mmCIF file of C-alpha atoms in Angstrom:
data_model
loop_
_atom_site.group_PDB
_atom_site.id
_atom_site.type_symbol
_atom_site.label_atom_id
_atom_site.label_comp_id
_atom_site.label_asym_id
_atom_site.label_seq_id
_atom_site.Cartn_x
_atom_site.Cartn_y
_atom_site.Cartn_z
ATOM 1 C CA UNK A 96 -98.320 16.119 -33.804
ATOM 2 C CA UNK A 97 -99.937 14.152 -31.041
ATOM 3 C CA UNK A 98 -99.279 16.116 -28.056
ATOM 4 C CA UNK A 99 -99.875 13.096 -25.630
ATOM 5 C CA UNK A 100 -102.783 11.351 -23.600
ATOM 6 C CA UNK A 101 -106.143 12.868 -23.299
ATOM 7 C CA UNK A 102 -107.910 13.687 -19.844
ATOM 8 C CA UNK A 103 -111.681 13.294 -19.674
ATOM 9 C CA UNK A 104 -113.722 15.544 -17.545
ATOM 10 C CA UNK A 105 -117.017 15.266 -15.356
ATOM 11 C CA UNK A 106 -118.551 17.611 -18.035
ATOM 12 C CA UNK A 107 -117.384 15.498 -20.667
ATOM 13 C CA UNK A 108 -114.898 17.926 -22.069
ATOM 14 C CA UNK A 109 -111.205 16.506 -22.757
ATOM 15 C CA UNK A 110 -108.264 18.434 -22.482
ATOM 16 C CA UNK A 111 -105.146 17.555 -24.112
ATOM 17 C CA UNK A 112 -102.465 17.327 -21.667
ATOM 18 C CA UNK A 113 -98.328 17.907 -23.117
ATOM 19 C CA UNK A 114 -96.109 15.249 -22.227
ATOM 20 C CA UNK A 115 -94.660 17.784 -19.804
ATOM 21 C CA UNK A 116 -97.071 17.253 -17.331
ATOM 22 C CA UNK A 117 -96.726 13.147 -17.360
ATOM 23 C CA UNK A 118 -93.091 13.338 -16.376
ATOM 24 C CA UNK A 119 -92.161 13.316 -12.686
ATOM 25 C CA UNK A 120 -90.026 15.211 -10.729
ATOM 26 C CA UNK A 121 -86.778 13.609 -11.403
ATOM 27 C CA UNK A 122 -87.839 13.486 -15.108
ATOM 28 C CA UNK A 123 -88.338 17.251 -15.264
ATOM 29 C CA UNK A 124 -85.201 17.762 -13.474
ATOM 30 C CA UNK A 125 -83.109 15.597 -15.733
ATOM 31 C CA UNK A 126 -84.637 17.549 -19.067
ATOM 32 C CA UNK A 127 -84.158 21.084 -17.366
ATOM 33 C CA UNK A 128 -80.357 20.054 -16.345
ATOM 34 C CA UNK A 129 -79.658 18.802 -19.822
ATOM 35 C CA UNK A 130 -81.097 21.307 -21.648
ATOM 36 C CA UNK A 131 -79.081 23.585 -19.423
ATOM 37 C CA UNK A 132 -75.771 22.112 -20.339
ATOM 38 C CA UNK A 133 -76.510 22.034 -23.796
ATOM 39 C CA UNK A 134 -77.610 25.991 -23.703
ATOM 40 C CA UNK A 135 -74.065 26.725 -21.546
ATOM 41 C CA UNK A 136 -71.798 24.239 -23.442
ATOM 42 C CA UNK A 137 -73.064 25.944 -26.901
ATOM 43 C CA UNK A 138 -72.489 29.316 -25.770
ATOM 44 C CA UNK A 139 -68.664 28.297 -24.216
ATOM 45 C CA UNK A 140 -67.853 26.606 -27.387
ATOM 46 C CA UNK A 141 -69.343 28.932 -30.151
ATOM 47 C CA UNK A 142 -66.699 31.439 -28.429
ATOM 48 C CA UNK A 143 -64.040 29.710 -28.111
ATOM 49 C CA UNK A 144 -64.223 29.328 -32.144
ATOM 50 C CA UNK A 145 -65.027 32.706 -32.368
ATOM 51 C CA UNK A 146 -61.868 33.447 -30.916
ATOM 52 C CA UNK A 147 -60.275 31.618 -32.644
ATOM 53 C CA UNK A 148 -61.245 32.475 -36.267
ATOM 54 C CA UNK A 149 -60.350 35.763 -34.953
ATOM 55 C CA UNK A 150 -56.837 34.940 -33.951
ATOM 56 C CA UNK A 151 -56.415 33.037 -37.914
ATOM 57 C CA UNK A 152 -57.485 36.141 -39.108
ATOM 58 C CA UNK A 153 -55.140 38.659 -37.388
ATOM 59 C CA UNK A 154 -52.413 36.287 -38.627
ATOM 60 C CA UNK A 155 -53.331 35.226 -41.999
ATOM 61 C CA UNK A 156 -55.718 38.108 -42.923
ATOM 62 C CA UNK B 16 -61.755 31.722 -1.604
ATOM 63 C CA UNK B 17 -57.923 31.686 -2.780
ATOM 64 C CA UNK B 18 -56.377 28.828 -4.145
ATOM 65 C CA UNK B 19 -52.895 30.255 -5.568
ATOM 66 C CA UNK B 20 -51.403 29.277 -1.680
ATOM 67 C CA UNK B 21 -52.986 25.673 -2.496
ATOM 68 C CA UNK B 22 -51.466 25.760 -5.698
ATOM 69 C CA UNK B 23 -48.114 26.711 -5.210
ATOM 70 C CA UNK B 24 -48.163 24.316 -2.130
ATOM 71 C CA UNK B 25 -48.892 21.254 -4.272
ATOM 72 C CA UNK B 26 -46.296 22.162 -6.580
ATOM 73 C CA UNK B 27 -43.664 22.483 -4.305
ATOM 74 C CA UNK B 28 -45.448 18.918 -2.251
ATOM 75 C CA UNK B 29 -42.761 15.848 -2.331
ATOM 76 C CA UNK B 30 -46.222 14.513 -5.406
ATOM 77 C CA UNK B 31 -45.310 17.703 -7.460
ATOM 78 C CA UNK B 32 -41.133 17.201 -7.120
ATOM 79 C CA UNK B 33 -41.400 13.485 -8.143
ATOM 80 C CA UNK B 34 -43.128 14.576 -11.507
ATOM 81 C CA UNK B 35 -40.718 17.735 -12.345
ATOM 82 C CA UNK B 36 -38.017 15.419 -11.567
ATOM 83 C CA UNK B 37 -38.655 12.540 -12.992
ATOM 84 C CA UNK B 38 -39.616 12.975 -16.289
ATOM 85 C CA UNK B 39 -40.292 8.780 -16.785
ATOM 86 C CA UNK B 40 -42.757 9.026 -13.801
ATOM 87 C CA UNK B 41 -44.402 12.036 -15.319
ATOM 88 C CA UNK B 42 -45.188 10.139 -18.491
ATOM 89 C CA UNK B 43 -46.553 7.528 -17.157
ATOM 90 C CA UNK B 44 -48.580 8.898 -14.841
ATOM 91 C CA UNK B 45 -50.101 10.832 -18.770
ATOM 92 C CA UNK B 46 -49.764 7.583 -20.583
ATOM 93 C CA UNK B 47 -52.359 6.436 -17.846
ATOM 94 C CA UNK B 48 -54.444 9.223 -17.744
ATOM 95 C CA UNK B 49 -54.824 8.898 -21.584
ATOM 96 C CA UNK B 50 -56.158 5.583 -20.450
ATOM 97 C CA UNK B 51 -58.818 6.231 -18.325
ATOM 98 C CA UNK B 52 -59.979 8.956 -20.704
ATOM 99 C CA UNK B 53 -60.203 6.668 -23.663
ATOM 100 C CA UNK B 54 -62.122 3.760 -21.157
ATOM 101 C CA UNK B 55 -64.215 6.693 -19.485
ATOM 102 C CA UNK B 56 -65.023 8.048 -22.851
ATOM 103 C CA UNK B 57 -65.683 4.497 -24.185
ATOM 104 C CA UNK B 58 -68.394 3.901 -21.522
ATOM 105 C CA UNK B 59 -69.751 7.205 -22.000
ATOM 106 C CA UNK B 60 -70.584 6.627 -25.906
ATOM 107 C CA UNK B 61 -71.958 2.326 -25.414
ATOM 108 C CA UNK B 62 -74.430 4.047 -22.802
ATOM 109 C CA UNK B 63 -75.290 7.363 -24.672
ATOM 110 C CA UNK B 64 -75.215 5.615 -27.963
ATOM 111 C CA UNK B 65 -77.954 3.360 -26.560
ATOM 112 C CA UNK B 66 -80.116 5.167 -25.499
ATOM 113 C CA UNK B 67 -80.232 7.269 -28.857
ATOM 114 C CA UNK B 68 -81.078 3.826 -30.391
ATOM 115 C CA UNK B 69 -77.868 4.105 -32.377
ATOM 116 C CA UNK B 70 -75.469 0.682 -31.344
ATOM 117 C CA UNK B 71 -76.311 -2.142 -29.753
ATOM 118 C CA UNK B 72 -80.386 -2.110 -30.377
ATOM 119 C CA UNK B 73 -80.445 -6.121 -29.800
ATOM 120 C CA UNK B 74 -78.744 -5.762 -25.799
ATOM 121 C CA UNK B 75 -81.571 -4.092 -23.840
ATOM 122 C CA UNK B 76 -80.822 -0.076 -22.685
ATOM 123 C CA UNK B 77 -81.083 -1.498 -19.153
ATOM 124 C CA UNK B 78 -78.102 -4.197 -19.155
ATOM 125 C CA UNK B 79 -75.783 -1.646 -21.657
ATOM 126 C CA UNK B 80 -75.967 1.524 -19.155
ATOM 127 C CA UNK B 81 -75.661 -0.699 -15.987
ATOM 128 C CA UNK B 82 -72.379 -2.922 -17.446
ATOM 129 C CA UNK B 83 -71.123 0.342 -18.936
ATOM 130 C CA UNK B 84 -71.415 1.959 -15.569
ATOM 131 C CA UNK B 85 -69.223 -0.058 -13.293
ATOM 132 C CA UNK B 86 -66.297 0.708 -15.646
ATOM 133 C CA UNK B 87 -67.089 4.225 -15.442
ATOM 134 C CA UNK B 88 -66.785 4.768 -12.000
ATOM 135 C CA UNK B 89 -63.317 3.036 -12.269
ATOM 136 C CA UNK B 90 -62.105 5.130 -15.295
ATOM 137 C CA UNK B 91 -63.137 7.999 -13.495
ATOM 138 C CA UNK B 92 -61.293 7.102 -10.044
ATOM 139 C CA UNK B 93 -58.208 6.438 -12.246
ATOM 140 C CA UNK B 94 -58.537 9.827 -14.089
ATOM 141 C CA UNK B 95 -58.829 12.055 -10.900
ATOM 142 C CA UNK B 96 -55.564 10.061 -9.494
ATOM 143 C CA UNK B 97 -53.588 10.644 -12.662
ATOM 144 C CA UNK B 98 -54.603 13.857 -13.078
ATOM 145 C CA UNK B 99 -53.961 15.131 -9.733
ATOM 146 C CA UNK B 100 -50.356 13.880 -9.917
ATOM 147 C CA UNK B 101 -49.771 15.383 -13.319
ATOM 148 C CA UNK B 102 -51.697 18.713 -12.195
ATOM 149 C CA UNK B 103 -49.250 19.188 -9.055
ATOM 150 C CA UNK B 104 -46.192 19.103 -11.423
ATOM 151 C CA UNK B 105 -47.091 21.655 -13.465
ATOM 152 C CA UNK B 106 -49.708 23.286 -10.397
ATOM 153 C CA UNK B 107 -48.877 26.979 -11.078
ATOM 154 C CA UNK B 108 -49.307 26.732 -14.931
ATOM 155 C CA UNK B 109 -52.162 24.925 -14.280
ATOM 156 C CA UNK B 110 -53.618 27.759 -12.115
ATOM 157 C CA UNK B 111 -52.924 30.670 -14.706
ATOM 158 C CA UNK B 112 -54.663 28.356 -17.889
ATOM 159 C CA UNK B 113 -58.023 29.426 -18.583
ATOM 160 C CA UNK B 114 -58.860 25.954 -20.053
ATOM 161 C CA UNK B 115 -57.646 23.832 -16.807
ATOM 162 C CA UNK B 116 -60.469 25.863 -14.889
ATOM 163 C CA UNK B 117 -63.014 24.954 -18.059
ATOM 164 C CA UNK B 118 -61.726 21.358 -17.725
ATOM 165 C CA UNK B 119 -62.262 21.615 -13.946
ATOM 166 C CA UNK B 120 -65.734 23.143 -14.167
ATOM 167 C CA UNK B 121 -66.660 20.374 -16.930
ATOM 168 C CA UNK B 122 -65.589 17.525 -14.737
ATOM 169 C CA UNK B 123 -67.233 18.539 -11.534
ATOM 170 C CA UNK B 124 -70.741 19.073 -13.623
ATOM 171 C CA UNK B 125 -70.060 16.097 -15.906
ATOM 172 C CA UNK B 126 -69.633 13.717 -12.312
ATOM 173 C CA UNK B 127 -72.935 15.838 -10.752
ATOM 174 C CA UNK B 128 -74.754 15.012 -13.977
ATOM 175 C CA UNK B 129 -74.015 11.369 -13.563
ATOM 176 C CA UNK B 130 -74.003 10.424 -10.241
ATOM 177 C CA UNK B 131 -76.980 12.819 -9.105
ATOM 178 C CA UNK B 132 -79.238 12.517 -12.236
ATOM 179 C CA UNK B 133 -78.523 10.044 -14.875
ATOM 180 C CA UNK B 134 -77.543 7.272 -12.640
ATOM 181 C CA UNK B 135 -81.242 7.307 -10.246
ATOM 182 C CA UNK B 136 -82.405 8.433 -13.504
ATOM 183 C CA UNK B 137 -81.431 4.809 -15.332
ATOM 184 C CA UNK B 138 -82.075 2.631 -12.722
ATOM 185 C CA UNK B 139 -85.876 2.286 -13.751
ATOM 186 C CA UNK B 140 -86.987 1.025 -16.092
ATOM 187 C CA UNK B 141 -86.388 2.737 -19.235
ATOM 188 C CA UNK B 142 -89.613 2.027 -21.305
ATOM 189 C CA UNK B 143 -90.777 4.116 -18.637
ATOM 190 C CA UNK B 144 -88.627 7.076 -19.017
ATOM 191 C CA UNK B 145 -90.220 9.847 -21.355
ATOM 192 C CA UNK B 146 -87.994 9.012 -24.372
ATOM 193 C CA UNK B 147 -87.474 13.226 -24.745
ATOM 194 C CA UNK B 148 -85.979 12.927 -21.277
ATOM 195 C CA UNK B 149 -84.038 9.955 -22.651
ATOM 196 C CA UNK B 150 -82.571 11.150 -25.789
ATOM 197 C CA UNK B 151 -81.575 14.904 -24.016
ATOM 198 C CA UNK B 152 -79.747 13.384 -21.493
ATOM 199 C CA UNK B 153 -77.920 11.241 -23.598
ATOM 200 C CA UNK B 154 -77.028 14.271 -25.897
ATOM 201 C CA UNK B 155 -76.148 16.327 -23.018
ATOM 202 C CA UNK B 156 -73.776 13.448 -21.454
ATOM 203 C CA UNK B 157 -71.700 13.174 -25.060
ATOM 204 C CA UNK B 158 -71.424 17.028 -25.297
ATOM 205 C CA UNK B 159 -70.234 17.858 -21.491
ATOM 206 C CA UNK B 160 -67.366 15.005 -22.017
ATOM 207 C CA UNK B 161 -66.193 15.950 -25.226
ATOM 208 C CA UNK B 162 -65.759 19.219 -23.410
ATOM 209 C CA UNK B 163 -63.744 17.699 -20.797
ATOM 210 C CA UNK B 164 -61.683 16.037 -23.302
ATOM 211 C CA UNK B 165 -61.676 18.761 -25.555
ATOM 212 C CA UNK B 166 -60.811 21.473 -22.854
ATOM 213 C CA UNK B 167 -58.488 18.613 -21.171
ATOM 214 C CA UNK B 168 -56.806 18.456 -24.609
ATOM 215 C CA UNK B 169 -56.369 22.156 -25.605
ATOM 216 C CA UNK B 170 -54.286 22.615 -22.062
ATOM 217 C CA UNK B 171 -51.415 20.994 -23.691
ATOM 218 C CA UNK B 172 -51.650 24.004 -26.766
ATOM 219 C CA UNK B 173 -52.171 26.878 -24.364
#
């Protein structure tokens, strides 16, 4: 998988930088906050049909 | 900080009597709310849908999110007036339903998200966006209002 662009160095070494590191501030922000709802809003909802199958079963068995 | 006082103040508030009262006004007031879900929801999926690549590929991302947009801002001004008359009718059950505070909690992120990151976000260009950045936004943006809608829904079977 190609990871992203490729710095050259005075030594003439490259290091592969991650797409990561090419996004800017707002970018980074953006991914962390979505990520973050995505992480919270999977949680909240895996629970609420937890409770839920729970309550079926208690009535129906 | 309390908000029971607040609560049982807009209930008993001449905007809370008019909907207890008047059951016509009342349904309205839900009929419209219903409204400006389905147009804020509508505007939601164009621009989300978009930038996933999924409808519309021929109208660039650019002219999609920023037509979409306009609309939005009026579904959701339409929403929080609706919804505040509806909530002060029925305040106090309001306050005691676990899913009313989810709804609430949903909303205020859901208008953060858009007006403090994917808004400034969009307003480049998007071929310049990291297309990662792109598509998780756009995920996150359908999931956080189908939970408003979803939490907003499940009020009415609590």
């Amino acid at each position: 998988m190609q990871m992203g662009y490729l710095a050259a160095y005075e030594d003439g070494g490259i290091k592969v930088k991650s797409k990561l590191s090419k996004m800017d501030t707002l970018e980074r922000v953006a991914l962390g906050f979505s990520v973050s709802i995505l992480i919270v809003a999977g949680i909240y909802w895996v629970g609420q049909i937890n409770s839920v199958m729970e309550l079926l079963k208690m009535a129906y068995g | 900080m309390e908000l029971l006082p607040f609560f049982e103040w807009m209930e008993a508030s001449l905007l809370g009597t008019l909907g207890k009262t008047y059951g016509g006004v009342y349904a309205i007031g839900q009929s419209l709310h219903l409204m400006a879900l389905a147009l804020l929801g509508g505007t939601v999926l164009v621009t989300d849908l978009r930038l996933l690549n999924v409808i519309l590929r021929d109208v660039p991302s650019e002219v999609v999110a920023d037509s979409a947009h306009r609309w939005f801002k009026v579904a959701v001004a339409a929403i929080m007036a609706t919804g505040i008359f509806m909530a002060a009718a029925v305040a106090l059950r309001m306050y005691y339903n676990e899913f009313f505070w989810a709804k609430m909690i949903a909303l205020f992120v859901g208008i953060l998200f858009v007006f403090g990151i994917k808004r400034p976000l969009l307003r480049r260009t998007h071929a310049e966006i990291n297309p990662i950045v792109l598509k998780s936004v756009a995920i996150a943006s359908i999931v956080l209002w189908f939970s408003v809608a979803a939490t907003g829904r499940w009020i009415g079977f609590s």
